[in-house]
Amino acid sequence: MNDDTFQVFDAHVHVGRWKTLDFAGRTSHLEDVADVLTGAGCTGALVMPTDEADNQGLLDAVKAWKKRPCFLFAAWINPEVTGLEGFLSDHLADIRALKFHPSFQRRPITDITYRPFLDLAGREGLPAVVHCGRWREIAGYELALEAAAAHPDVPFILSHMGGDSPGLVTGAATAIRDGRMDNVYLGTESIREYWLVRRALEIVGPEKLVFGSDHNLNHPASFLAVVDALDLSDTDRKLVVGGNARRILASHD
Ligand SMILES: [Zn+2]
């Protein structure tokens, strides 16, 4: 890891090809992702596979990558993949987070099949990046908070700030504050409404927001622009664009 890895750190970047027809075959490789991130001013990123779940392919690419930006690898957790537990234990030293996507896997994060992976995250000090969305019974932020309460030793980053809509974002932020959920953070990826990010920040504080873009679907510059539109103090901006990610992701270095 370079000294400047977390200066501007994109904590939500996909690399590879999307299977879901919704994303029209969108594909990226580490090399083009690096160009986009560098062009946007990012110095580091947490990279994860797509719904193809090609953990081995992406990990190999990350390990071979010697240039900038600095890439940290997150493994995609599909409990139905045979050999996943073996992959995780074989590569623990190179895995920096676990990515959960309840909607693609069609099971809530509280499902029993996810439990061994959350237990592993607790033992190894790995953060859990959990997709949250509008499909409430599968991907609602309430379920992610329930899992976070059951695994207080795992830092949970709720993607899309708890779900990509104003009611969900403010609901998630309020629940985190009122529940004093020390281990829960909100990832800013795909939230376009700067006023909504500001409102959430006023509820939970700047140490709870983690900048992310959801590249290769979105462009990181779009979501850095949202953070910049908040007109934060220098200290708070540093926390949101990298300081919080450093605290969460670098804790076991
Ligand atoms: Zn994503």
XYZ file of N, CA and C and ligand atoms in Angstrom:
760
model
N 0.841 -1.198 0.000
C 0.000 0.000 0.000
C 0.883 1.257 0.000
N 0.529 2.224 -0.836
C 1.291 3.473 -0.847
C 0.799 4.397 0.260
N 1.613 5.392 0.581
C 1.225 6.356 1.610
C -0.049 7.105 1.240
N -0.203 7.323 -0.067
C -1.343 8.146 -0.482
C -2.566 7.321 -0.884
N -2.542 6.015 -0.572
C -3.645 5.148 -0.999
C -5.010 5.715 -0.629
N -5.115 6.243 0.585
C -6.421 6.679 1.082
C -6.653 8.185 0.957
N -5.805 8.837 0.177
C -5.986 10.284 -0.013
C -7.348 10.546 -0.657
N -7.598 9.887 -1.786
C -8.948 9.884 -2.384
C -9.221 8.431 -2.753
N -10.013 7.786 -1.950
C -10.179 6.335 -2.045
C -11.616 5.993 -2.438
N -11.778 5.311 -3.563
C -13.102 4.881 -4.022
C -13.372 3.485 -3.440
N -14.302 3.423 -2.494
C -14.508 2.181 -1.744
C -15.551 1.252 -2.370
N -15.928 1.514 -3.637
C -16.931 0.642 -4.267
C -16.722 0.620 -5.780
N -15.853 -0.293 -6.221
C -15.512 -0.383 -7.646
C -15.622 -1.836 -8.100
N -16.378 -2.056 -9.158
C -16.494 -3.401 -9.730
C -15.561 -3.526 -10.932
N -14.985 -4.728 -11.074
C -14.138 -5.013 -12.228
C -14.612 -6.337 -12.822
N -14.772 -6.353 -14.153
C -15.198 -7.582 -14.807
C -16.436 -7.358 -15.654
N -17.146 -8.440 -15.922
C -18.309 -8.395 -16.828
C -19.581 -8.685 -16.043
N -20.603 -7.871 -16.305
C -21.901 -8.109 -15.651
C -22.700 -9.130 -16.431
N -23.224 -10.106 -15.710
C -24.107 -11.100 -16.337
C -25.527 -10.568 -16.470
N -25.979 -9.816 -15.472
C -27.359 -9.365 -15.490
C -27.634 -8.521 -16.732
N -28.760 -8.784 -17.372
C -29.085 -8.052 -18.601
C -29.298 -6.564 -18.320
N -29.606 -6.243 -17.069
C -29.843 -4.844 -16.697
C -28.653 -3.951 -17.050
N -27.443 -4.504 -17.036
C -26.261 -3.678 -17.246
C -25.646 -3.886 -18.633
N -26.428 -4.503 -19.535
C -26.096 -4.532 -20.965
C -24.691 -5.040 -21.278
N -24.242 -6.019 -20.526
C -22.946 -6.619 -20.830
C -21.743 -5.765 -20.471
N -21.955 -4.725 -19.700
C -20.866 -3.828 -19.292
C -19.688 -4.642 -18.734
N -18.509 -4.329 -19.268
C -17.305 -5.079 -18.907
C -16.156 -4.104 -18.670
N -15.313 -4.401 -17.698
C -14.104 -3.595 -17.521
C -12.956 -4.492 -17.097
N -11.743 -3.989 -17.341
C -10.533 -4.683 -16.905
C -9.772 -3.752 -15.974
N -8.898 -4.329 -15.173
C -8.217 -3.523 -14.161
C -7.491 -2.320 -14.775
N -6.901 -2.556 -15.956
C -6.157 -1.486 -16.631
C -7.049 -0.278 -16.960
N -8.224 -0.528 -17.567
C -9.088 0.633 -17.888
C -9.717 1.231 -16.638
N -9.974 0.411 -15.637
C -10.493 0.945 -14.371
C -9.458 1.887 -13.752
N -8.194 1.477 -13.821
C -7.118 2.315 -13.272
C -7.078 3.669 -13.971
N -7.242 3.666 -15.288
C -7.219 4.931 -16.033
C -8.356 5.847 -15.607
N -9.547 5.272 -15.471
C -10.714 6.075 -15.086
C -10.505 6.661 -13.687
N -10.065 5.817 -12.762
C -9.887 6.275 -11.380
C -8.823 7.362 -11.298
N -7.697 7.133 -11.963
C -6.617 8.115 -11.933
C -7.081 9.427 -12.553
N -7.815 9.319 -13.652
C -8.340 10.518 -14.304
C -9.258 11.313 -13.398
N -9.944 10.612 -12.500
C -10.869 11.279 -11.578
C -10.163 11.755 -10.308
N -8.873 11.439 -10.198
C -8.124 11.905 -9.021
C -8.099 10.920 -7.859
N -8.511 9.676 -8.123
C -8.509 8.670 -7.049
C -7.106 8.059 -6.913
N -6.684 7.867 -5.664
C -5.363 7.303 -5.395
C -5.432 5.846 -4.968
N -6.647 5.379 -4.673
C -6.810 3.989 -4.269
C -8.258 3.575 -4.418
N -8.490 2.257 -4.393
C -9.869 1.775 -4.539
C -10.004 0.378 -3.959
N -11.195 0.116 -3.457
C -11.571 -1.248 -3.083
C -12.266 -1.850 -4.295
N -11.637 -2.886 -4.885
C -12.205 -3.479 -6.095
C -12.819 -4.827 -5.776
N -13.928 -5.102 -6.442
C -14.678 -6.331 -6.208
C -15.178 -6.836 -7.560
N -15.435 -8.152 -7.652
C -15.955 -8.667 -8.920
C -17.364 -8.147 -9.195
N -17.898 -8.560 -10.326
C -19.301 -8.316 -10.683
C -20.124 -9.528 -10.234
N -21.366 -9.607 -10.725
C -22.199 -10.772 -10.406
C -21.672 -12.060 -11.024
N -20.624 -11.955 -11.829
C -19.961 -13.154 -12.331
C -19.164 -13.837 -11.217
N -18.855 -13.044 -10.178
C -18.164 -13.552 -8.985
C -16.813 -14.176 -9.304
N -16.073 -13.572 -10.232
C -14.763 -14.115 -10.594
C -13.711 -13.638 -9.590
N -13.774 -14.198 -8.398
C -12.842 -13.784 -7.345
C -11.390 -14.073 -7.717
N -11.151 -15.290 -8.229
C -9.766 -15.669 -8.528
C -9.174 -14.782 -9.629
N -9.955 -14.542 -10.676
C -9.459 -13.720 -11.783
C -9.110 -12.316 -11.330
N -9.977 -11.713 -10.523
C -9.705 -10.343 -10.079
C -8.550 -10.315 -9.084
N -8.518 -11.292 -8.183
C -7.414 -11.296 -7.212
C -6.067 -11.435 -7.931
N -6.002 -12.298 -8.938
C -4.756 -12.451 -9.702
C -4.358 -11.117 -10.342
N -5.345 -10.422 -10.909
C -5.052 -9.139 -11.566
C -4.578 -8.107 -10.546
N -5.203 -8.082 -9.382
C -4.819 -7.113 -8.345
C -3.397 -7.399 -7.854
N -3.089 -8.683 -7.670
C -1.748 -9.026 -7.165
C -0.663 -8.702 -8.187
N -1.032 -8.786 -9.474
C -0.045 -8.490 -10.520
C 0.097 -6.990 -10.761
N -0.808 -6.198 -10.224
C -0.844 -4.756 -10.482
C 0.188 -4.049 -9.607
N 1.165 -3.409 -10.240
C 2.231 -2.779 -9.454
C 2.204 -1.258 -9.588
N 1.239 -0.750 -10.320
C 1.225 0.697 -10.550
C 0.190 1.366 -9.659
N -0.112 2.622 -9.942
C -1.144 3.323 -9.215
C -2.422 3.366 -10.037
N -3.560 3.508 -9.473
C -3.829 3.607 -8.039
C -3.609 2.266 -7.326
N -3.635 2.333 -6.001
C -3.463 1.124 -5.204
C -4.817 0.412 -5.090
N -4.850 -0.859 -5.458
C -6.112 -1.618 -5.396
C -6.118 -2.560 -4.203
N -7.184 -2.524 -3.436
C -7.418 -3.515 -2.389
C -8.566 -4.407 -2.864
N -8.472 -5.687 -2.574
C -9.411 -6.672 -3.131
C -10.514 -7.035 -2.133
N -11.741 -7.019 -2.611
C -12.877 -7.528 -1.831
C -13.454 -8.738 -2.544
N -13.691 -9.810 -1.817
C -14.235 -11.043 -2.412
C -15.753 -10.974 -2.467
N -16.296 -11.434 -3.589
C -17.761 -11.476 -3.776
C -18.282 -12.753 -3.131
N -19.248 -12.596 -2.237
C -19.746 -13.754 -1.489
C -21.074 -14.251 -2.074
N -20.972 -15.338 -2.838
C -22.163 -16.080 -3.247
C -22.074 -17.433 -2.557
N -22.886 -17.656 -1.525
C -22.754 -18.895 -0.736
C -22.970 -20.153 -1.554
N -23.544 -20.022 -2.754
C -23.788 -21.215 -3.569
C -22.571 -21.659 -4.369
N -21.537 -20.843 -4.386
C -20.343 -21.200 -5.159
C -19.541 -22.255 -4.387
N -19.337 -23.402 -5.015
C -18.548 -24.429 -4.330
C -17.086 -23.992 -4.289
N -16.471 -24.260 -3.158
C -15.060 -23.913 -3.017
C -14.820 -22.497 -2.541
N -15.876 -21.734 -2.296
C -15.664 -20.346 -1.874
C -14.945 -20.275 -0.523
N -15.342 -21.120 0.413
C -14.685 -21.064 1.724
C -13.204 -21.399 1.608
N -12.888 -22.361 0.743
C -11.485 -22.705 0.503
C -10.723 -21.542 -0.109
N -11.345 -20.881 -1.081
C -10.710 -19.711 -1.713
C -10.402 -18.660 -0.655
N -11.370 -18.401 0.213
C -11.183 -17.350 1.221
C -10.060 -17.721 2.186
N -10.039 -18.975 2.643
C -8.990 -19.309 3.606
C -7.621 -19.367 2.944
N -7.567 -19.750 1.662
C -6.276 -19.780 0.958
C -5.710 -18.378 0.724
N -6.590 -17.371 0.639
C -6.119 -16.044 0.222
C -6.383 -14.965 1.261
N -6.558 -15.386 2.509
C -6.929 -14.421 3.560
C -6.028 -13.192 3.604
N -4.743 -13.411 3.378
C -3.792 -12.302 3.507
C -4.035 -11.228 2.444
N -4.680 -11.603 1.347
C -4.892 -10.651 0.253
C -6.327 -10.146 0.164
N -7.162 -10.578 1.075
C -8.577 -10.170 1.036
C -8.791 -9.058 2.064
N -9.352 -7.938 1.623
C -9.487 -6.786 2.517
C -10.922 -6.509 2.938
N -11.874 -7.155 2.265
C -13.279 -6.961 2.623
C -14.085 -8.062 1.939
N -15.318 -8.247 2.404
C -16.238 -9.183 1.763
C -17.422 -8.397 1.221
N -17.804 -8.711 -0.026
C -18.910 -8.001 -0.665
C -20.136 -8.915 -0.715
N -21.237 -8.435 -0.180
C -22.490 -9.198 -0.164
C -23.519 -8.485 -1.029
N -24.186 -9.248 -1.897
C -25.222 -8.655 -2.739
C -26.516 -9.453 -2.598
N -27.296 -9.169 -1.568
C -28.512 -9.936 -1.320
C -29.451 -9.991 -2.532
N -29.558 -8.929 -3.316
C -30.501 -8.934 -4.435
C -30.099 -9.945 -5.508
N -28.835 -9.933 -5.916
C -28.398 -10.907 -6.918
C -28.475 -12.337 -6.381
N -28.169 -12.494 -5.103
C -28.178 -13.841 -4.538
C -29.575 -14.243 -4.050
N -30.515 -13.291 -4.134
C -31.917 -13.541 -3.799
C -32.102 -14.125 -2.407
N -31.375 -13.552 -1.460
C -31.533 -13.943 -0.052
C -31.070 -12.773 0.800
N -31.749 -12.515 1.902
C -31.346 -11.384 2.740
C -30.014 -11.642 3.444
N -29.352 -10.576 3.836
C -28.055 -10.706 4.514
C -28.188 -11.467 5.828
N -29.403 -11.524 6.367
C -29.645 -12.276 7.599
C -29.830 -13.772 7.337
N -29.804 -14.176 6.057
C -29.994 -15.595 5.726
C -28.876 -16.435 6.345
N -29.248 -17.635 6.777
C -28.297 -18.483 7.502
C -27.078 -18.851 6.652
N -27.251 -18.887 5.308
C -26.123 -19.276 4.448
C -25.017 -18.215 4.429
N -25.340 -16.990 4.831
C -24.300 -15.947 4.900
C -23.526 -15.994 6.223
N -24.086 -16.687 7.209
C -23.521 -16.573 8.554
C -22.048 -16.985 8.656
N -21.646 -18.128 8.034
C -20.222 -18.498 8.149
C -19.292 -17.409 7.613
N -19.766 -16.665 6.616
C -18.914 -15.634 6.004
C -18.844 -14.391 6.897
N -19.942 -14.081 7.558
C -19.912 -12.957 8.509
C -19.089 -13.333 9.736
N -19.176 -14.603 10.141
C -18.331 -15.064 11.255
C -16.854 -14.936 10.880
N -16.530 -15.317 9.655
C -15.146 -15.190 9.174
C -14.707 -13.722 9.201
N -15.600 -12.851 8.730
C -15.282 -11.415 8.727
C -14.983 -10.954 10.151
N -15.763 -11.428 11.115
C -15.541 -11.058 12.516
C -14.196 -11.549 13.020
N -13.855 -12.794 12.694
C -12.577 -13.356 13.163
C -11.392 -12.641 12.540
N -11.522 -12.266 11.289
C -10.381 -11.720 10.544
C -10.361 -10.200 10.483
N -11.346 -9.561 11.077
C -11.383 -8.096 11.052
C -11.660 -7.538 9.666
N -12.464 -8.263 8.882
C -12.769 -7.803 7.521
C -14.095 -7.062 7.496
N -14.141 -5.905 6.854
C -15.420 -5.222 6.695
C -16.354 -5.977 5.736
N -17.655 -5.805 5.939
C -18.670 -6.354 5.043
C -19.306 -5.204 4.274
N -19.186 -5.261 2.954
C -19.844 -4.269 2.094
C -21.160 -4.901 1.645
N -22.276 -4.324 2.054
C -23.576 -4.964 1.832
C -24.454 -4.098 0.936
N -24.829 -4.652 -0.214
C -25.739 -3.928 -1.096
C -27.079 -3.715 -0.394
N -27.562 -2.502 -0.420
C -28.893 -2.190 0.112
C -29.693 -1.503 -0.983
N -30.990 -1.799 -1.037
C -31.789 -1.208 -2.106
C -33.256 -1.178 -1.775
N -34.030 -1.004 -2.865
C -35.468 -0.797 -2.680
C -36.245 -2.094 -2.545
N -35.608 -3.213 -2.813
C -36.266 -4.505 -2.632
C -36.188 -4.824 -1.143
N -37.116 -4.248 -0.391
C -36.977 -4.168 1.063
C -36.863 -5.527 1.747
N -37.673 -6.510 1.296
C -37.668 -7.776 2.037
C -36.390 -8.581 1.797
N -35.610 -8.200 0.781
C -34.345 -8.887 0.512
C -33.146 -7.975 0.793
N -33.252 -6.717 0.425
C -32.081 -5.828 0.483
C -32.345 -4.551 1.274
N -33.367 -4.552 2.112
C -33.666 -3.368 2.921
C -32.562 -3.098 3.947
N -32.323 -1.819 4.238
C -31.257 -1.488 5.192
C -31.531 -2.059 6.583
N -32.820 -2.256 6.905
C -33.153 -2.801 8.231
C -32.508 -4.175 8.423
N -32.462 -4.960 7.357
C -31.863 -6.295 7.440
C -30.354 -6.193 7.640
N -29.750 -5.240 6.934
C -28.300 -5.040 7.102
C -28.002 -4.598 8.532
N -28.853 -3.758 9.096
C -28.635 -3.312 10.471
C -28.837 -4.457 11.461
N -29.783 -5.335 11.133
C -29.993 -6.509 11.992
C -28.731 -7.391 11.988
N -28.163 -7.594 10.797
C -26.929 -8.395 10.704
C -25.782 -7.692 11.413
N -25.732 -6.370 11.304
C -24.651 -5.607 11.955
C -24.771 -5.702 13.478
N -25.992 -5.706 13.971
C -26.191 -5.821 15.415
C -25.769 -7.211 15.901
N -25.973 -8.218 15.047
C -25.599 -9.586 15.417
C -24.095 -9.833 15.280
N -23.408 -8.944 14.558
C -21.956 -9.090 14.340
C -21.270 -7.761 14.665
N -21.262 -7.381 15.946
C -20.753 -6.050 16.309
C -19.264 -5.861 16.032
N -18.552 -6.976 15.835
C -17.117 -6.882 15.551
C -16.837 -6.713 14.058
N -17.857 -6.704 13.229
C -17.666 -6.526 11.776
C -18.097 -5.117 11.380
N -17.181 -4.342 10.772
C -17.629 -3.052 10.216
C -18.517 -3.310 8.991
N -19.692 -2.752 8.985
C -20.628 -2.888 7.861
C -20.668 -1.579 7.090
N -20.405 -1.644 5.786
C -20.616 -0.475 4.930
C -21.884 -0.732 4.131
N -22.927 0.035 4.401
C -24.193 -0.121 3.687
C -24.091 0.623 2.354
N -24.127 -0.154 1.262
C -23.982 0.447 -0.059
C -25.181 1.331 -0.382
N -24.933 2.302 -1.242
C -25.992 3.234 -1.670
C -26.643 3.908 -0.469
N -25.858 4.114 0.572
C -26.310 4.788 1.795
C -27.581 4.172 2.368
N -27.710 2.859 2.194
C -28.867 2.169 2.772
C -29.984 1.939 1.774
N -29.821 2.450 0.552
C -30.875 2.254 -0.469
C -31.070 3.543 -1.223
N -31.059 3.413 -2.543
C -30.975 4.594 -3.391
C -32.311 5.339 -3.497
N -32.765 5.920 -2.390
C -33.925 6.820 -2.447
C -33.953 7.623 -1.151
N -34.464 8.853 -1.197
C -34.373 9.736 -0.026
C -34.936 9.130 1.256
N -36.067 8.459 1.171
C -36.665 7.880 2.377
C -35.784 6.806 2.989
N -35.166 6.004 2.142
C -34.312 4.930 2.648
C -33.023 5.493 3.254
N -32.443 6.494 2.596
C -31.187 7.063 3.095
C -31.406 7.734 4.456
N -32.432 8.546 4.571
C -32.654 9.213 5.871
C -33.098 8.191 6.913
N -33.852 7.182 6.497
C -34.253 6.127 7.433
C -33.047 5.373 7.962
N -32.127 5.017 7.073
C -30.924 4.289 7.497
C -30.082 5.155 8.426
N -29.886 6.411 8.044
C -29.051 7.307 8.860
C -29.653 7.468 10.262
N -30.948 7.660 10.327
C -31.604 7.845 11.619
C -31.501 6.585 12.478
N -31.682 5.433 11.846
C -31.598 4.170 12.594
C -30.182 3.935 13.125
N -29.179 4.310 12.351
C -27.791 4.148 12.799
C -27.527 5.054 14.005
N -27.999 6.299 13.891
C -27.797 7.244 15.003
C -28.561 6.790 16.257
N -29.834 6.484 16.078
C -30.651 6.153 17.241
C -30.237 4.820 17.873
N -29.760 3.890 17.034
C -29.321 2.598 17.551
C -27.873 2.614 18.014
N -27.214 3.772 17.886
C -25.792 3.906 18.257
C -24.967 2.761 17.676
N -25.124 2.574 16.365
C -24.476 1.453 15.699
C -23.068 1.863 15.277
N -22.139 1.634 16.205
C -20.755 2.058 16.003
C -20.097 1.376 14.813
N -20.571 0.189 14.457
C -19.896 -0.579 13.400
C -20.558 -0.419 12.034
N -21.401 0.595 11.859
C -22.101 0.745 10.571
C -21.739 2.072 9.900
N -21.491 1.999 8.607
C -21.114 3.155 7.782
C -22.012 3.203 6.546
N -22.045 4.351 5.904
C -22.863 4.509 4.693
C -21.966 4.818 3.496
N -22.045 3.995 2.456
C -21.278 4.225 1.229
C -22.043 5.158 0.305
N -21.358 6.171 -0.242
C -22.065 7.224 -0.991
C -22.376 6.868 -2.444
N -21.928 5.692 -2.914
C -22.091 5.355 -4.335
C -23.537 5.470 -4.804
N -23.653 6.078 -5.927
C -24.901 6.214 -6.702
C -25.946 7.143 -6.087
N -25.602 7.849 -5.009
C -26.525 8.870 -4.498
C -26.189 10.195 -5.193
N -27.078 10.636 -6.045
C -26.822 11.835 -6.846
C -27.261 13.109 -6.131
N -28.171 12.986 -5.172
C -28.744 14.173 -4.529
C -27.802 14.675 -3.435
N -27.059 15.761 -3.735
C -26.075 16.250 -2.760
C -26.739 16.663 -1.454
N -27.975 17.184 -1.552
C -28.672 17.617 -0.339
C -29.031 16.439 0.562
N -29.212 15.280 -0.064
C -29.534 14.078 0.705
C -28.293 13.561 1.435
N -27.159 13.607 0.741
C -25.901 13.209 1.390
C -25.632 14.149 2.563
N -25.879 15.437 2.346
C -25.668 16.401 3.431
C -26.598 16.111 4.614
N -27.849 15.811 4.308
C -28.794 15.535 5.391
C -28.357 14.301 6.199
N -27.920 13.266 5.481
C -27.452 12.058 6.175
C -26.225 12.384 7.026
N -25.347 13.209 6.476
C -24.135 13.582 7.209
C -24.484 14.359 8.485
N -25.516 15.181 8.394
C -25.938 15.912 9.593
C -26.508 14.957 10.645
N -27.070 13.862 10.195
C -27.653 12.897 11.139
C -26.566 12.025 11.776
N -25.686 11.465 10.936
C -24.727 10.485 11.476
C -23.326 11.046 11.717
N -23.006 12.179 11.119
C -21.667 12.748 11.282
C -20.730 12.305 10.174
N -19.688 13.109 9.915
C -18.801 12.844 8.767
C -17.963 11.574 8.906
N -17.807 11.083 10.126
C -16.982 9.871 10.281
C -17.721 8.595 9.863
N -18.967 8.739 9.437
C -19.757 7.562 9.040
C -19.923 7.424 7.530
N -19.469 8.415 6.762
C -19.676 8.371 5.310
C -18.410 7.907 4.595
N -18.589 6.992 3.664
C -17.452 6.422 2.939
C -17.682 6.638 1.451
N -16.796 7.414 0.840
C -16.957 7.712 -0.582
C -16.811 6.450 -1.433
N -17.760 6.275 -2.358
C -17.676 5.203 -3.346
C -18.421 5.652 -4.591
N -18.141 4.989 -5.724
C -18.764 5.423 -6.982
C -19.669 4.368 -7.618
N -19.382 3.082 -7.355
C -20.016 1.996 -8.114
C -19.565 1.998 -9.575
N -18.312 2.447 -9.840
C -17.687 2.173 -11.118
C -17.606 0.633 -11.220
N -17.693 -0.033 -12.292
C -17.680 0.325 -13.669
C -19.052 0.729 -14.226
N -20.015 0.926 -13.333
C -21.327 1.382 -13.792
C -21.364 2.911 -13.794
N -20.920 3.523 -12.705
C -20.877 4.987 -12.616
C -19.449 5.484 -12.794
N -19.309 6.784 -13.011
C -17.976 7.381 -13.101
C -17.621 8.011 -11.745
N -16.436 7.720 -11.222
C -16.082 8.261 -9.897
C -16.152 9.784 -9.817
N -15.868 10.471 -10.938
C -15.896 11.941 -10.893
C -17.296 12.450 -10.551
N -18.330 11.731 -10.989
C -19.700 12.173 -10.695
C -19.962 12.206 -9.201
N -19.441 11.211 -8.504
C -19.769 11.106 -7.082
C -18.778 11.856 -6.202
N -17.594 12.123 -6.730
C -16.691 13.067 -6.045
C -17.294 14.466 -6.128
N -17.942 14.740 -7.271
C -18.590 16.055 -7.433
C -19.702 16.235 -6.404
N -20.417 15.163 -6.108
C -21.466 15.248 -5.086
C -20.845 15.583 -3.732
N -19.740 14.896 -3.394
C -19.070 15.180 -2.116
C -18.592 16.633 -2.102
N -18.031 17.093 -3.215
C -17.523 18.472 -3.250
C -18.637 19.501 -3.152
N -19.821 19.137 -3.636
C -20.960 20.060 -3.554
C -21.438 20.262 -2.119
N -20.965 19.420 -1.207
C -21.385 19.551 0.196
C -20.672 20.705 0.891
N -19.556 21.163 0.256
C -18.815 22.277 0.837
C -18.351 21.973 2.263
N -17.726 20.832 2.416
C -17.285 20.384 3.740
C -16.019 21.108 4.166
N -15.763 21.122 5.451
C -14.459 21.593 5.924
C -13.410 20.611 5.405
N -12.166 21.081 5.365
C -11.091 20.239 4.860
C -11.000 18.933 5.652
N -11.145 19.025 6.958
C -11.052 17.840 7.826
C -12.171 16.845 7.503
N -13.384 17.343 7.378
C -14.507 16.435 7.118
C -14.412 15.816 5.727
N -13.989 16.621 4.738
C -13.857 16.071 3.384
C -12.831 14.937 3.369
N -11.718 15.155 4.069
C -10.677 14.112 4.108
C -11.222 12.814 4.700
N -12.064 12.940 5.719
C -12.669 11.740 6.311
C -13.530 11.011 5.281
N -14.384 11.763 4.600
C -15.354 11.146 3.685
C -14.647 10.515 2.473
N -13.664 11.199 1.906
C -13.056 10.674 0.672
C -11.932 9.666 0.921
N -11.589 9.403 2.168
C -10.530 8.406 2.361
C -10.212 8.070 3.807
N -10.343 9.034 4.694
C -9.945 8.809 6.089
C -10.766 7.715 6.762
N -12.056 7.724 6.496
C -12.909 6.690 7.099
C -12.584 5.315 6.517
N -12.372 5.281 5.205
C -12.019 4.011 4.556
C -10.705 3.479 5.125
N -9.765 4.393 5.372
C -8.486 3.959 5.950
C -8.722 3.306 7.311
N -9.529 3.955 8.126
C -9.778 3.435 9.473
C -10.433 2.037 9.408
N -11.352 1.888 8.462
C -12.109 0.636 8.387
C -11.281 -0.473 7.722
N -10.580 -0.109 6.642
C -9.939 -1.138 5.812
C -8.505 -1.432 6.202
N -7.865 -0.494 6.855
C -6.450 -0.689 7.154
C -6.246 -1.114 8.601
N -7.351 -1.425 9.288
C -7.257 -1.655 10.729
C -6.415 -2.886 11.061
N -6.342 -3.849 10.165
C -5.560 -5.051 10.519
C -4.173 -5.058 9.887
N -3.693 -3.892 9.454
C -2.319 -3.828 8.932
C -1.308 -3.784 10.070
Zn -22.042 -2.140 -6.659
